Every structure is written in C-alpha cells, then in structure tokens.
Amino acid sequence: MAATTRVIVQVGHCSQSVGATQVAEALRSALSGNTGVSLIIAGCDGACFAAPQVLVINPSGDTQRHTNVSLDDIPALIEFLIPDNTAQQQHPPLVKGGSGDLASFFVPQTRLLLSRCGSIDPSSINEYIAASGYSGLNTALSQSPEDVIQTVMDAGLLGRGGAYFPAARKWQGARAANDDPRYLVVNAEEGEPGLFKDRHIMEGDPHQLLEGALIAAYATGASQTYIYINAEAHLSAQRIETAIRHAQEVDLIGD
C-alpha cells in the first residue's frame, strides 16, 4: 500500500471555540475520495493560541504546521495538498504561520505527558500502541506490585493538582489497606480555578490515562476504577469512553 500524506486537525476544547470542528469538517468534505491523503482528528498539543492548527505530514516524515487556520484558508490548503505538480506536493508552502512561529513555545520544552497530543488519533488504540503505548503496563505486569510502587517512588512522581503529593505514598496506603474490594478513583474533574490540565490528556491521548490507571490499579490491588470527569468536559468524556470501549475489545480491561 502506498504511503499517504497525513493531515492532522487538532480539535480540543480550546480549538473548538475558534472553529476547529468546522475546519476539520471542511477538510473532510474536500478530501473525500482522495486516497493519497488521510485525515486525522487529534487533540490539542497545548499551543492553544495557534488554534486551529493543521499539521501536514508527507510520506517522508516532513511536517508543515499551519496555524490559526480558518475556513477561508481551506481552498489554498487543498490546492497545496492536491497539487498539479510533484514539486509542490513534496514541499507544500504554508497557508499561514509555520513551525518557526512556535519555536519559542516548543523548543525549550521536554514533552512527556503531552508528547503524543496533537500528533496521534485519540480514537485509535492501534496508533497509541504503535507509539509505544501500553509498554509501561507490560513492564509493570512483569514486576510485583511492590516493585512498581518502588519504581514510582524512585521516579519522584508527584500529583498534578497543586499540592504535589507523592503518588507512591498514596499507592502504598491503598496497597496496605486490609479491606476489599479496593477502588481507584481518577480525579479528572479540574476543580481548581482556571485549570484545564486534564482535558488535554483525555482529548489528545486518552489511552495514556487508561494505561496509568491500569498500572495504579495493579500496584494498589484495586479491582474497579472510576474516572471522574467534569460534567462540562463533553469532548473529554467522549474520547475516554471511546478509548475504554476499544480497550475492552482487545481485553485490556473488563466491564
């Protein structure tokens, strides 16, 4: 099968407010039937000020980043995606903006939690696995729960809610509890004022949250997990539900 050009539209709670959904639908309609281009709806990579963003990745891996894309830009973008000559297809010009515009934002960062956000299809478990997803779970299951907790302790992993409480301390307490069943609660409610840290992960890389929950459940001995999502975070809930369904289909998790 011939390699295709990947067109990634970043659609998250932030970019929806500036027309990302409409941009994605316009591109879907314009590219319908074109077998040389695959359209991917991803989450936001955190550069919300540049939304809507469209990433064009050609078969060689070169990436063109189009920022603040509007419906008015779609005809020009389509012209460069489906050009009349090969030279244009290999090096499509930018519609507006470019990777250099975001250099000051991305270059100083070492991206860990958000490393896949904005570049993979959050609805595809296969893309997550291809990007080393669930390898951490595989490693954890090869160790004892106590060793997993010690690994988390040694890593210095802290909570992200503002108090920065050591995660391993919580896991140790749950592991030491005598009562069963034990429950794992993932707090993704974002109750702190002005915080939207969890939505980027749930919208852009939902299987990462599930993988972390599975590792935590194994380490603590929890048999059931609840994910608490803000009632207004509709897109987060939708993508988490899809990820859960796909994980169930491959027997990674139960009902």
PDB file of C-alpha atoms in Angstrom:
ATOM      1  CA  MET A   1       0.000   0.000   0.000  1.00  0.00           C
ATOM      2  CA  ALA A   2       1.382   3.404  -0.988  1.00  0.00           C
ATOM      3  CA  ALA A   3       2.244   5.793   1.814  1.00  0.00           C
ATOM      4  CA  THR A   4      -0.217   8.615   2.314  1.00  0.00           C
ATOM      5  CA  THR A   5       0.061  12.188   3.464  1.00  0.00           C
ATOM      6  CA  ARG A   6      -1.367  12.626   6.965  1.00  0.00           C
ATOM      7  CA  VAL A   7      -3.425  15.751   7.544  1.00  0.00           C
ATOM      8  CA  ILE A   8      -3.934  16.237  11.273  1.00  0.00           C
ATOM      9  CA  VAL A   9      -6.514  18.706  12.527  1.00  0.00           C
ATOM     10  CA  GLN A  10      -6.149  19.446  16.220  1.00  0.00           C
ATOM     11  CA  VAL A  11      -9.614  19.552  17.772  1.00  0.00           C
ATOM     12  CA  GLY A  12      -9.811  20.127  21.517  1.00  0.00           C
ATOM     13  CA  HIS A  13     -11.999  22.064  23.922  1.00  0.00           C
ATOM     14  CA  CYS A  14      -9.861  25.146  23.281  1.00  0.00           C
ATOM     15  CA  SER A  15      -9.742  24.984  19.488  1.00  0.00           C
ATOM     16  CA  GLN A  16     -13.442  24.177  19.157  1.00  0.00           C
ATOM     17  CA  SER A  17     -14.194  27.713  20.317  1.00  0.00           C
ATOM     18  CA  VAL A  18     -12.278  29.157  17.351  1.00  0.00           C
ATOM     19  CA  GLY A  19     -13.688  26.921  14.634  1.00  0.00           C
ATOM     20  CA  ALA A  20     -11.513  23.786  14.615  1.00  0.00           C
ATOM     21  CA  THR A  21     -14.504  21.470  14.193  1.00  0.00           C
ATOM     22  CA  GLN A  22     -15.685  23.434  11.164  1.00  0.00           C
ATOM     23  CA  VAL A  23     -12.167  23.386   9.683  1.00  0.00           C
ATOM     24  CA  ALA A  24     -11.993  19.616  10.159  1.00  0.00           C
ATOM     25  CA  GLU A  25     -15.371  19.054   8.508  1.00  0.00           C
ATOM     26  CA  ALA A  26     -14.469  21.309   5.578  1.00  0.00           C
ATOM     27  CA  LEU A  27     -11.246  19.368   5.022  1.00  0.00           C
ATOM     28  CA  ARG A  28     -13.089  16.050   5.346  1.00  0.00           C
ATOM     29  CA  SER A  29     -15.524  17.117   2.649  1.00  0.00           C
ATOM     30  CA  ALA A  30     -12.831  18.491   0.335  1.00  0.00           C
ATOM     31  CA  LEU A  31     -10.588  15.429   0.699  1.00  0.00           C
ATOM     32  CA  SER A  32     -13.378  12.868   0.364  1.00  0.00           C
ATOM     33  CA  GLY A  33     -12.380  10.157  -2.082  1.00  0.00           C
ATOM     34  CA  ASN A  34      -8.708  11.156  -2.196  1.00  0.00           C
ATOM     35  CA  THR A  35      -6.747   8.010  -1.375  1.00  0.00           C
ATOM     36  CA  GLY A  36      -3.415   9.820  -1.143  1.00  0.00           C
ATOM     37  CA  VAL A  37      -4.393  11.826   1.930  1.00  0.00           C
ATOM     38  CA  SER A  38      -5.636  10.580   5.301  1.00  0.00           C
ATOM     39  CA  LEU A  39      -7.419  12.988   7.633  1.00  0.00           C
ATOM     40  CA  ILE A  40      -6.778  12.569  11.368  1.00  0.00           C
ATOM     41  CA  ILE A  41      -8.702  14.367  14.111  1.00  0.00           C
ATOM     42  CA  ALA A  42      -6.300  14.758  17.025  1.00  0.00           C
ATOM     43  CA  GLY A  43      -6.296  16.615  20.315  1.00  0.00           C
ATOM     44  CA  CYS A  44      -4.556  19.908  21.033  1.00  0.00           C
ATOM     45  CA  ASP A  45      -0.782  19.960  21.563  1.00  0.00           C
ATOM     46  CA  GLY A  46      -1.027  22.775  24.094  1.00  0.00           C
ATOM     47  CA  ALA A  47      -0.363  25.685  21.733  1.00  0.00           C
ATOM     48  CA  CYS A  48      -3.940  26.882  22.072  1.00  0.00           C
ATOM     49  CA  PHE A  49      -3.014  30.396  20.938  1.00  0.00           C
ATOM     50  CA  ALA A  50      -2.218  28.954  17.485  1.00  0.00           C
ATOM     51  CA  ALA A  51      -5.530  27.114  17.070  1.00  0.00           C
ATOM     52  CA  PRO A  52      -6.960  25.872  14.850  1.00  0.00           C
ATOM     53  CA  GLN A  53      -3.814  24.014  13.830  1.00  0.00           C
ATOM     54  CA  VAL A  54      -3.447  21.722  10.821  1.00  0.00           C
ATOM     55  CA  LEU A  55      -0.342  19.553  10.532  1.00  0.00           C
ATOM     56  CA  VAL A  56       0.565  18.104   7.143  1.00  0.00           C
ATOM     57  CA  ILE A  57       2.989  15.174   7.345  1.00  0.00           C
ATOM     58  CA  ASN A  58       4.157  13.852   3.993  1.00  0.00           C
ATOM     59  CA  PRO A  59       5.252  10.221   3.457  1.00  0.00           C
ATOM     60  CA  SER A  60       8.903  11.127   4.088  1.00  0.00           C
ATOM     61  CA  GLY A  61       8.010  12.454   7.538  1.00  0.00           C
ATOM     62  CA  ASP A  62       8.444  16.166   6.815  1.00  0.00           C
ATOM     63  CA  THR A  63       5.892  18.236   8.719  1.00  0.00           C
ATOM     64  CA  GLN A  64       4.258  21.508   7.750  1.00  0.00           C
ATOM     65  CA  ARG A  65       2.416  23.260  10.572  1.00  0.00           C
ATOM     66  CA  HIS A  66      -0.437  25.590   9.630  1.00  0.00           C
ATOM     67  CA  THR A  67      -1.598  27.849  12.449  1.00  0.00           C
ATOM     68  CA  ASN A  68      -4.777  29.850  13.070  1.00  0.00           C
ATOM     69  CA  VAL A  69      -6.408  28.175  10.080  1.00  0.00           C
ATOM     70  CA  SER A  70      -9.839  29.481   9.111  1.00  0.00           C
ATOM     71  CA  LEU A  71     -12.445  28.306   6.622  1.00  0.00           C
ATOM     72  CA  ASP A  72     -11.131  30.942   4.220  1.00  0.00           C
ATOM     73  CA  ASP A  73      -7.789  29.108   4.157  1.00  0.00           C
ATOM     74  CA  ILE A  74      -9.234  25.741   3.116  1.00  0.00           C
ATOM     75  CA  PRO A  75      -9.133  26.282  -0.691  1.00  0.00           C
ATOM     76  CA  ALA A  76      -5.448  27.264  -0.553  1.00  0.00           C
ATOM     77  CA  LEU A  77      -4.632  24.346   1.724  1.00  0.00           C
ATOM     78  CA  ILE A  78      -6.421  21.890  -0.574  1.00  0.00           C
ATOM     79  CA  GLU A  79      -4.576  23.335  -3.568  1.00  0.00           C
ATOM     80  CA  PHE A  80      -1.256  22.506  -1.940  1.00  0.00           C
ATOM     81  CA  LEU A  81      -2.405  19.110  -0.657  1.00  0.00           C
ATOM     82  CA  ILE A  82      -3.574  18.015  -4.100  1.00  0.00           C
ATOM     83  CA  PRO A  83      -1.271  19.947  -6.441  1.00  0.00           C
ATOM     84  CA  ASP A  84      -0.841  19.649 -10.178  1.00  0.00           C
ATOM     85  CA  ASN A  85       2.905  19.121  -9.960  1.00  0.00           C
ATOM     86  CA  THR A  86       5.097  16.836  -7.871  1.00  0.00           C
ATOM     87  CA  ALA A  87       7.433  19.567  -6.648  1.00  0.00           C
ATOM     88  CA  GLN A  88       4.596  21.341  -4.877  1.00  0.00           C
ATOM     89  CA  GLN A  89       3.450  18.105  -3.277  1.00  0.00           C
ATOM     90  CA  GLN A  90       6.894  17.416  -1.855  1.00  0.00           C
ATOM     91  CA  HIS A  91       7.302  20.912  -0.421  1.00  0.00           C
ATOM     92  CA  PRO A  92       3.878  22.496   0.094  1.00  0.00           C
ATOM     93  CA  PRO A  93       4.063  26.136   1.178  1.00  0.00           C
ATOM     94  CA  LEU A  94       2.407  27.154   4.400  1.00  0.00           C
ATOM     95  CA  VAL A  95      -1.040  28.687   4.378  1.00  0.00           C
ATOM     96  CA  LYS A  96      -0.134  30.975   7.265  1.00  0.00           C
ATOM     97  CA  GLY A  97       2.294  30.762  10.107  1.00  0.00           C
ATOM     98  CA  GLY A  98       4.706  27.885  10.394  1.00  0.00           C
ATOM     99  CA  SER A  99       6.859  25.787  12.665  1.00  0.00           C
ATOM    100  CA  GLY A 100       9.202  28.696  13.231  1.00  0.00           C
ATOM    101  CA  ASP A 101       6.401  30.768  14.733  1.00  0.00           C
ATOM    102  CA  LEU A 102       6.057  28.251  17.571  1.00  0.00           C
ATOM    103  CA  ALA A 103       9.763  27.607  18.116  1.00  0.00           C
ATOM    104  CA  SER A 104       9.878  29.787  21.217  1.00  0.00           C
ATOM    105  CA  PHE A 105       6.996  27.745  22.641  1.00  0.00           C
ATOM    106  CA  PHE A 106       8.114  24.194  21.814  1.00  0.00           C
ATOM    107  CA  VAL A 107      11.935  24.265  21.730  1.00  0.00           C
ATOM    108  CA  PRO A 108      12.516  24.845  25.487  1.00  0.00           C
ATOM    109  CA  GLN A 109      10.139  22.011  26.386  1.00  0.00           C
ATOM    110  CA  THR A 110      10.810  18.379  27.181  1.00  0.00           C
ATOM    111  CA  ARG A 111       7.371  16.996  26.473  1.00  0.00           C
ATOM    112  CA  LEU A 112       6.401  13.899  28.447  1.00  0.00           C
ATOM    113  CA  LEU A 113       2.690  13.738  29.253  1.00  0.00           C
ATOM    114  CA  LEU A 114       1.774  15.721  26.145  1.00  0.00           C
ATOM    115  CA  SER A 115       4.338  14.175  23.802  1.00  0.00           C
ATOM    116  CA  ARG A 116       1.697  12.403  21.682  1.00  0.00           C
ATOM    117  CA  CYS A 117      -1.057  15.008  21.998  1.00  0.00           C
ATOM    118  CA  GLY A 118      -1.801  16.639  18.686  1.00  0.00           C
ATOM    119  CA  SER A 119       0.030  14.042  16.612  1.00  0.00           C
ATOM    120  CA  ILE A 120      -1.930  10.788  17.024  1.00  0.00           C
ATOM    121  CA  ASP A 121      -5.556   9.828  16.529  1.00  0.00           C
ATOM    122  CA  PRO A 122      -7.040   9.633  20.052  1.00  0.00           C
ATOM    123  CA  SER A 123      -9.754   7.292  18.790  1.00  0.00           C
ATOM    124  CA  SER A 124      -7.224   4.699  17.584  1.00  0.00           C
ATOM    125  CA  ILE A 125      -5.785   2.202  20.052  1.00  0.00           C
ATOM    126  CA  ASN A 126      -3.539   0.929  17.254  1.00  0.00           C
ATOM    127  CA  GLU A 127      -1.880   4.335  16.856  1.00  0.00           C
ATOM    128  CA  TYR A 128      -1.331   4.506  20.610  1.00  0.00           C
ATOM    129  CA  ILE A 129       0.276   1.064  20.670  1.00  0.00           C
ATOM    130  CA  ALA A 130       2.424   1.936  17.633  1.00  0.00           C
ATOM    131  CA  ALA A 131       3.695   4.964  19.590  1.00  0.00           C
ATOM    132  CA  SER A 132       4.881   2.698  22.463  1.00  0.00           C
ATOM    133  CA  GLY A 133       1.541   2.854  24.218  1.00  0.00           C
ATOM    134  CA  TYR A 134       0.814   0.208  26.879  1.00  0.00           C
ATOM    135  CA  SER A 135       4.506  -0.737  27.009  1.00  0.00           C
ATOM    136  CA  GLY A 136       4.599   0.719  30.527  1.00  0.00           C
ATOM    137  CA  LEU A 137       1.737  -1.557  31.551  1.00  0.00           C
ATOM    138  CA  ASN A 138       3.571  -4.523  30.081  1.00  0.00           C
ATOM    139  CA  THR A 139       6.651  -3.619  32.128  1.00  0.00           C
ATOM    140  CA  ALA A 140       4.600  -3.151  35.298  1.00  0.00           C
ATOM    141  CA  LEU A 141       2.910  -6.532  34.942  1.00  0.00           C
ATOM    142  CA  SER A 142       6.325  -8.181  34.748  1.00  0.00           C
ATOM    143  CA  GLN A 143       7.094  -6.860  38.253  1.00  0.00           C
ATOM    144  CA  SER A 144       5.488  -7.284  41.645  1.00  0.00           C
ATOM    145  CA  PRO A 145       3.058  -4.552  42.788  1.00  0.00           C
ATOM    146  CA  GLU A 146       5.552  -3.571  45.478  1.00  0.00           C
ATOM    147  CA  ASP A 147       8.311  -3.152  42.904  1.00  0.00           C
ATOM    148  CA  VAL A 148       6.030  -0.983  40.774  1.00  0.00           C
ATOM    149  CA  ILE A 149       5.335   1.278  43.756  1.00  0.00           C
ATOM    150  CA  GLN A 150       9.055   1.497  44.499  1.00  0.00           C
ATOM    151  CA  THR A 151       9.740   2.457  40.878  1.00  0.00           C
ATOM    152  CA  VAL A 152       7.189   5.268  41.152  1.00  0.00           C
ATOM    153  CA  MET A 153       8.754   6.324  44.458  1.00  0.00           C
ATOM    154  CA  ASP A 154      12.240   6.393  42.936  1.00  0.00           C
ATOM    155  CA  ALA A 155      10.953   8.412  39.976  1.00  0.00           C
ATOM    156  CA  GLY A 156       9.647  11.110  42.319  1.00  0.00           C
ATOM    157  CA  LEU A 157       6.254  11.201  40.608  1.00  0.00           C
ATOM    158  CA  LEU A 158       4.047  13.891  42.138  1.00  0.00           C
ATOM    159  CA  GLY A 159       0.369  14.740  41.866  1.00  0.00           C
ATOM    160  CA  ARG A 160      -0.653  17.464  39.413  1.00  0.00           C
ATOM    161  CA  GLY A 161      -3.477  19.005  41.429  1.00  0.00           C
ATOM    162  CA  GLY A 162      -1.410  21.708  43.096  1.00  0.00           C
ATOM    163  CA  ALA A 163      -0.347  20.003  46.345  1.00  0.00           C
ATOM    164  CA  TYR A 164       2.266  17.850  44.553  1.00  0.00           C
ATOM    165  CA  PHE A 165       1.691  14.924  46.909  1.00  0.00           C
ATOM    166  CA  PRO A 166       3.938  11.917  46.132  1.00  0.00           C
ATOM    167  CA  ALA A 167       1.932   9.404  44.090  1.00  0.00           C
ATOM    168  CA  ALA A 168       3.774   6.415  45.558  1.00  0.00           C
ATOM    169  CA  ARG A 169       2.707   7.398  49.084  1.00  0.00           C
ATOM    170  CA  LYS A 170      -0.941   7.185  48.040  1.00  0.00           C
ATOM    171  CA  TRP A 171      -0.339   3.858  46.327  1.00  0.00           C
ATOM    172  CA  GLN A 172       1.422   2.461  49.387  1.00  0.00           C
ATOM    173  CA  GLY A 173      -1.503   3.417  51.598  1.00  0.00           C
ATOM    174  CA  ALA A 174      -4.003   1.758  49.288  1.00  0.00           C
ATOM    175  CA  ARG A 175      -1.846  -1.355  48.968  1.00  0.00           C
ATOM    176  CA  ALA A 176      -1.605  -1.646  52.755  1.00  0.00           C
ATOM    177  CA  ALA A 177      -5.376  -1.430  53.277  1.00  0.00           C
ATOM    178  CA  ASN A 178      -6.894  -4.638  54.616  1.00  0.00           C
ATOM    179  CA  ASP A 179     -10.387  -4.233  53.182  1.00  0.00           C
ATOM    180  CA  ASP A 180     -11.559  -5.425  49.760  1.00  0.00           C
ATOM    181  CA  PRO A 181     -12.766  -4.555  47.240  1.00  0.00           C
ATOM    182  CA  ARG A 182     -10.497  -1.574  46.644  1.00  0.00           C
ATOM    183  CA  TYR A 183     -11.428   1.220  44.278  1.00  0.00           C
ATOM    184  CA  LEU A 184      -9.240   3.515  42.214  1.00  0.00           C
ATOM    185  CA  VAL A 185     -10.681   6.984  41.553  1.00  0.00           C
ATOM    186  CA  VAL A 186      -9.072   9.077  38.812  1.00  0.00           C
ATOM    187  CA  ASN A 187      -9.813  12.723  39.586  1.00  0.00           C
ATOM    188  CA  ALA A 188     -10.061  14.463  36.216  1.00  0.00           C
ATOM    189  CA  GLU A 189     -12.656  16.989  37.370  1.00  0.00           C
ATOM    190  CA  GLU A 190     -10.301  20.004  37.202  1.00  0.00           C
ATOM    191  CA  GLY A 191     -11.913  21.625  40.219  1.00  0.00           C
ATOM    192  CA  GLU A 192      -9.079  24.088  40.749  1.00  0.00           C
ATOM    193  CA  PRO A 193      -9.891  27.555  39.313  1.00  0.00           C
ATOM    194  CA  GLY A 194      -8.629  28.127  35.789  1.00  0.00           C
ATOM    195  CA  LEU A 195      -7.056  24.699  35.306  1.00  0.00           C
ATOM    196  CA  PHE A 196      -7.538  22.658  32.143  1.00  0.00           C
ATOM    197  CA  LYS A 197      -4.562  20.321  32.533  1.00  0.00           C
ATOM    198  CA  ASP A 198      -6.508  17.053  32.378  1.00  0.00           C
ATOM    199  CA  ARG A 199      -8.558  17.767  29.276  1.00  0.00           C
ATOM    200  CA  HIS A 200      -5.516  17.922  27.002  1.00  0.00           C
ATOM    201  CA  ILE A 201      -4.586  14.372  28.011  1.00  0.00           C
ATOM    202  CA  MET A 202      -8.125  12.987  27.842  1.00  0.00           C
ATOM    203  CA  GLU A 203      -8.813  14.633  24.489  1.00  0.00           C
ATOM    204  CA  GLY A 204      -5.431  14.046  22.874  1.00  0.00           C
ATOM    205  CA  ASP A 205      -4.084  10.846  24.434  1.00  0.00           C
ATOM    206  CA  PRO A 206      -6.887   9.091  26.351  1.00  0.00           C
ATOM    207  CA  HIS A 207      -5.224   5.680  26.332  1.00  0.00           C
ATOM    208  CA  GLN A 208      -2.357   7.184  28.318  1.00  0.00           C
ATOM    209  CA  LEU A 209      -4.812   7.894  31.132  1.00  0.00           C
ATOM    210  CA  LEU A 210      -6.204   4.358  30.907  1.00  0.00           C
ATOM    211  CA  GLU A 211      -2.714   2.866  30.935  1.00  0.00           C
ATOM    212  CA  GLY A 212      -1.788   4.881  34.014  1.00  0.00           C
ATOM    213  CA  ALA A 213      -4.994   3.806  35.736  1.00  0.00           C
ATOM    214  CA  LEU A 214      -4.313   0.148  34.950  1.00  0.00           C
ATOM    215  CA  ILE A 215      -0.793   0.407  36.369  1.00  0.00           C
ATOM    216  CA  ALA A 216      -2.093   2.145  39.505  1.00  0.00           C
ATOM    217  CA  ALA A 217      -4.850  -0.445  39.927  1.00  0.00           C
ATOM    218  CA  TYR A 218      -2.362  -3.288  39.629  1.00  0.00           C
ATOM    219  CA  ALA A 219       0.017  -1.679  42.124  1.00  0.00           C
ATOM    220  CA  THR A 220      -2.677  -0.912  44.701  1.00  0.00           C
ATOM    221  CA  GLY A 221      -4.782  -4.038  44.265  1.00  0.00           C
ATOM    222  CA  ALA A 222      -7.837  -2.103  43.096  1.00  0.00           C
ATOM    223  CA  SER A 223     -10.427  -4.174  41.265  1.00  0.00           C
ATOM    224  CA  GLN A 224     -12.588  -1.312  39.999  1.00  0.00           C
ATOM    225  CA  THR A 225     -11.736   2.120  38.620  1.00  0.00           C
ATOM    226  CA  TYR A 226     -13.850   5.259  38.338  1.00  0.00           C
ATOM    227  CA  ILE A 227     -12.842   8.233  36.197  1.00  0.00           C
ATOM    228  CA  TYR A 228     -14.366  11.476  37.468  1.00  0.00           C
ATOM    229  CA  ILE A 229     -14.773  13.966  34.594  1.00  0.00           C
ATOM    230  CA  ASN A 230     -16.214  17.468  34.755  1.00  0.00           C
ATOM    231  CA  ALA A 231     -19.828  17.476  33.540  1.00  0.00           C
ATOM    232  CA  GLU A 232     -18.985  20.236  31.056  1.00  0.00           C
ATOM    233  CA  ALA A 233     -15.997  18.397  29.565  1.00  0.00           C
ATOM    234  CA  HIS A 234     -18.067  16.671  26.895  1.00  0.00           C
ATOM    235  CA  LEU A 235     -15.232  16.032  24.442  1.00  0.00           C
ATOM    236  CA  SER A 236     -13.053  14.561  27.204  1.00  0.00           C
ATOM    237  CA  ALA A 237     -15.818  12.167  28.226  1.00  0.00           C
ATOM    238  CA  GLN A 238     -16.497  11.186  24.630  1.00  0.00           C
ATOM    239  CA  ARG A 239     -12.868  10.325  23.883  1.00  0.00           C
ATOM    240  CA  ILE A 240     -12.358   8.496  27.180  1.00  0.00           C
ATOM    241  CA  GLU A 241     -15.495   6.427  26.525  1.00  0.00           C
ATOM    242  CA  THR A 242     -14.200   5.536  23.060  1.00  0.00           C
ATOM    243  CA  ALA A 243     -10.815   4.552  24.481  1.00  0.00           C
ATOM    244  CA  ILE A 244     -12.461   2.374  27.141  1.00  0.00           C
ATOM    245  CA  ARG A 245     -14.555   0.612  24.515  1.00  0.00           C
ATOM    246  CA  HIS A 246     -11.522  -0.109  22.342  1.00  0.00           C
ATOM    247  CA  ALA A 247      -9.512  -1.334  25.337  1.00  0.00           C
ATOM    248  CA  GLN A 248     -12.375  -3.667  26.222  1.00  0.00           C
ATOM    249  CA  GLU A 249     -12.462  -5.004  22.667  1.00  0.00           C
ATOM    250  CA  VAL A 250      -8.854  -6.190  22.970  1.00  0.00           C
ATOM    251  CA  ASP A 251      -9.367  -7.486  26.540  1.00  0.00           C
ATOM    252  CA  LEU A 252      -7.123  -4.917  28.207  1.00  0.00           C
ATOM    253  CA  ILE A 253      -9.859  -4.073  30.690  1.00  0.00           C
ATOM    254  CA  GLY A 254     -13.107  -5.621  31.863  1.00  0.00           C
ATOM    255  CA  ASP A 255     -16.602  -4.181  32.028  1.00  0.00           C
TER     256      ASP A 255
END
